[in-house]
Amino acid sequence: LPKIVAVITMLARAVLLLALAATGALAYTPLRVVSLTRAAVGPATSRVATSSIEMMRHGLREARLGRPADQRKALLRALTTECIRHGAITTTLTKCKEVRKTVDHMVTLAKNGSLHARRQALGYVYDKQLVHALFEGAADRYAEREGGYTRITRGDFRRGDNTQMGTIELV
């Protein structure tokens, strides 16, 4: 008897999903259906099933850069500090792509200019005087730009391990 109930339950779910797909309320995409609820619409006999859907995070992660978390965070902080200090740095292309996120965030904080944003930047960038200089000049320099404060250019391949190099610079 429990096996019959399980089979009937599976068939009912399959029929429900087919009905949703036929009405266009549910399409085949790489989405995960979190929950199915029924909401009454109109008369009591007509019911429409709605779903709560969220995207899967395939391949959406930070590059690990071959280091433990504490070393990776320290490396990104150091590269961010040096990129802001010198305006441009040359490193591996993967590191450039990771550092771009933090450099853009620091410039966004500097454009904000509030005390809270300044303290957040001071907690990340290693040089206190550099943060003050960034906060003084970023609002004027990037006033008309809504994002994309850095540019990454691909370089040659490094001798020794043949790693793709790149240069990240402030625009």
Short mmCIF file of C-alpha atoms in Angstrom, two decimals:
data_model
loop_
_atom_site.label_atom_id
_atom_site.label_comp_id
_atom_site.label_asym_id
_atom_site.label_seq_id
_atom_site.Cartn_x
_atom_site.Cartn_y
_atom_site.Cartn_z
CA LEU A 1 0.00 0.00 0.00
CA PRO A 2 2.77 2.60 0.75
CA LYS A 3 4.35 1.88 -2.66
CA ILE A 4 1.04 2.54 -4.40
CA VAL A 5 0.68 5.86 -2.55
CA ALA A 6 4.22 6.85 -3.54
CA VAL A 7 3.58 6.01 -7.21
CA ILE A 8 0.31 7.99 -7.20
CA THR A 9 2.09 10.96 -5.60
CA MET A 10 4.83 10.87 -8.25
CA LEU A 11 2.27 10.69 -11.04
CA ALA A 12 0.33 13.62 -9.56
CA ARG A 13 3.50 15.72 -9.43
CA ALA A 14 4.36 14.80 -13.02
CA VAL A 15 0.88 15.76 -14.21
CA LEU A 16 1.13 19.08 -12.33
CA LEU A 17 4.51 19.88 -13.91
CA LEU A 18 3.24 18.95 -17.36
CA ALA A 19 0.20 21.19 -16.88
CA LEU A 20 2.43 24.06 -15.79
CA ALA A 21 4.72 23.54 -18.78
CA ALA A 22 1.76 23.40 -21.16
CA THR A 23 0.34 26.70 -19.89
CA GLY A 24 3.72 28.41 -20.17
CA ALA A 25 3.92 29.04 -16.43
CA LEU A 26 6.94 26.76 -16.18
CA ALA A 27 9.61 26.45 -18.87
CA TYR A 28 12.66 24.21 -18.97
CA THR A 29 15.61 26.33 -17.90
CA PRO A 30 18.59 25.66 -15.64
CA LEU A 31 16.60 26.85 -12.66
CA ARG A 32 15.80 25.13 -9.42
CA VAL A 33 12.15 25.15 -8.38
CA VAL A 34 12.24 26.02 -4.70
CA SER A 35 8.60 25.63 -3.79
CA LEU A 36 5.27 25.21 -5.52
CA THR A 37 2.24 26.92 -4.05
CA ARG A 38 -1.28 27.24 -5.30
CA ALA A 39 -2.98 30.60 -5.36
CA ALA A 40 -6.69 30.91 -5.97
CA VAL A 41 -7.60 33.19 -8.84
CA GLY A 42 -11.17 33.94 -9.77
CA PRO A 43 -13.79 31.28 -8.98
CA ALA A 44 -12.98 28.48 -6.58
CA THR A 45 -12.75 25.96 -9.41
CA SER A 46 -9.94 27.71 -11.33
CA ARG A 47 -6.58 27.59 -9.59
CA VAL A 48 -3.23 28.69 -10.93
CA ALA A 49 0.03 27.24 -9.63
CA THR A 50 2.87 29.69 -9.07
CA SER A 51 6.50 28.87 -8.34
CA SER A 52 9.34 30.50 -6.48
CA ILE A 53 12.46 30.07 -8.58
CA GLU A 54 16.08 31.01 -7.97
CA MET A 55 19.06 30.70 -10.28
CA MET A 56 21.80 28.14 -9.71
CA ARG A 57 25.30 29.47 -9.16
CA HIS A 58 27.20 27.34 -11.68
CA GLY A 59 30.74 28.65 -12.03
CA LEU A 60 30.07 31.87 -10.12
CA ARG A 61 32.84 31.93 -7.58
CA GLU A 62 35.99 33.84 -6.85
CA ALA A 63 39.22 32.61 -8.30
CA ARG A 64 41.12 30.82 -5.55
CA LEU A 65 44.51 31.85 -6.94
CA GLY A 66 46.12 28.72 -5.51
CA ARG A 67 46.19 30.11 -1.97
CA PRO A 68 44.35 29.65 1.32
CA ALA A 69 41.66 32.22 2.12
CA ASP A 70 43.78 34.39 4.42
CA GLN A 71 46.68 34.59 1.96
CA ARG A 72 44.28 35.29 -0.92
CA LYS A 73 42.61 38.16 0.95
CA ALA A 74 45.99 39.65 1.90
CA LEU A 75 47.18 39.38 -1.72
CA LEU A 76 44.07 41.12 -3.05
CA ARG A 77 44.39 43.88 -0.45
CA ALA A 78 48.05 44.42 -1.39
CA LEU A 79 47.32 44.46 -5.13
CA THR A 80 44.41 46.85 -4.60
CA THR A 81 46.61 49.19 -2.56
CA GLU A 82 49.37 49.18 -5.17
CA CYS A 83 46.96 49.67 -8.06
CA ILE A 84 45.49 52.73 -6.37
CA ARG A 85 48.96 54.04 -5.44
CA HIS A 86 50.62 53.64 -8.85
CA GLY A 87 47.59 53.84 -11.12
CA ALA A 88 48.53 50.61 -12.90
CA ILE A 89 50.10 47.26 -12.04
CA THR A 90 51.16 44.26 -14.08
CA THR A 91 50.28 40.81 -12.78
CA THR A 92 48.62 37.64 -14.02
CA LEU A 93 45.38 38.04 -15.92
CA THR A 94 43.41 36.06 -13.32
CA LYS A 95 44.66 38.31 -10.52
CA CYS A 96 43.81 41.37 -12.61
CA LYS A 97 40.24 40.17 -12.99
CA GLU A 98 39.90 39.54 -9.26
CA VAL A 99 41.53 42.83 -8.24
CA ARG A 100 39.23 44.79 -10.56
CA LYS A 101 36.27 44.08 -8.25
CA THR A 102 37.98 45.49 -5.17
CA VAL A 103 39.55 48.50 -6.91
CA ASP A 104 36.19 49.45 -8.42
CA HIS A 105 34.59 49.07 -4.99
CA MET A 106 37.20 51.35 -3.37
CA VAL A 107 36.60 54.02 -6.03
CA THR A 108 32.85 53.70 -5.48
CA LEU A 109 33.38 54.19 -1.75
CA ALA A 110 35.56 57.23 -2.48
CA LYS A 111 32.87 58.72 -4.70
CA ASN A 112 30.36 58.25 -1.88
CA GLY A 113 32.65 60.17 0.43
CA SER A 114 30.76 59.50 3.66
CA LEU A 115 32.50 58.76 6.94
CA HIS A 116 31.26 55.18 6.87
CA ALA A 117 32.62 54.67 3.34
CA ARG A 118 35.97 56.16 4.40
CA ARG A 119 36.20 53.79 7.35
CA GLN A 120 35.38 50.83 5.13
CA ALA A 121 38.17 51.84 2.75
CA LEU A 122 40.57 52.38 5.65
CA GLY A 123 39.80 48.87 6.83
CA TYR A 124 40.74 47.39 3.46
CA VAL A 125 43.53 49.49 1.94
CA TYR A 126 46.87 49.26 3.73
CA ASP A 127 47.92 52.93 3.41
CA LYS A 128 45.95 55.53 5.34
CA GLN A 129 47.34 58.52 3.40
CA LEU A 130 46.47 56.78 0.13
CA VAL A 131 42.84 56.46 1.21
CA HIS A 132 42.68 60.17 2.05
CA ALA A 133 44.19 61.05 -1.35
CA LEU A 134 41.74 58.72 -3.11
CA PHE A 135 38.76 60.28 -1.34
CA GLU A 136 39.92 63.79 -2.26
CA GLY A 137 40.36 63.12 -5.97
CA ALA A 138 37.88 60.38 -6.90
CA ALA A 139 34.72 62.49 -6.76
CA ASP A 140 36.08 64.93 -9.36
CA ARG A 141 37.90 62.39 -11.51
CA TYR A 142 35.03 59.89 -11.79
CA ALA A 143 32.03 62.21 -11.41
CA GLU A 144 30.46 61.31 -14.76
CA ARG A 145 31.38 57.62 -14.71
CA GLU A 146 28.91 55.16 -13.17
CA GLY A 147 31.29 52.22 -12.97
CA GLY A 148 34.12 50.57 -14.81
CA TYR A 149 36.88 52.57 -13.20
CA THR A 150 39.58 50.14 -14.30
CA ARG A 151 40.87 48.82 -17.61
CA ILE A 152 42.51 45.43 -18.08
CA THR A 153 44.79 44.88 -21.04
CA ARG A 154 46.20 41.48 -21.91
CA GLY A 155 49.94 41.12 -22.05
CA ASP A 156 52.41 38.51 -23.15
CA PHE A 157 52.91 35.12 -21.59
CA ARG A 158 55.31 34.96 -18.65
CA ARG A 159 58.58 33.19 -19.18
CA GLY A 160 58.90 30.15 -16.96
CA ASP A 161 55.30 29.04 -16.49
CA ASN A 162 53.72 30.58 -19.63
CA THR A 163 50.99 32.31 -17.62
CA GLN A 164 48.96 35.01 -19.37
CA MET A 165 49.94 38.41 -17.96
CA GLY A 166 47.83 41.51 -17.84
CA THR A 167 47.90 45.13 -16.76
CA ILE A 168 45.16 46.70 -14.69
CA GLU A 169 44.98 50.48 -14.65
CA LEU A 170 42.68 53.17 -13.37
CA VAL A 171 40.84 54.88 -16.21
#
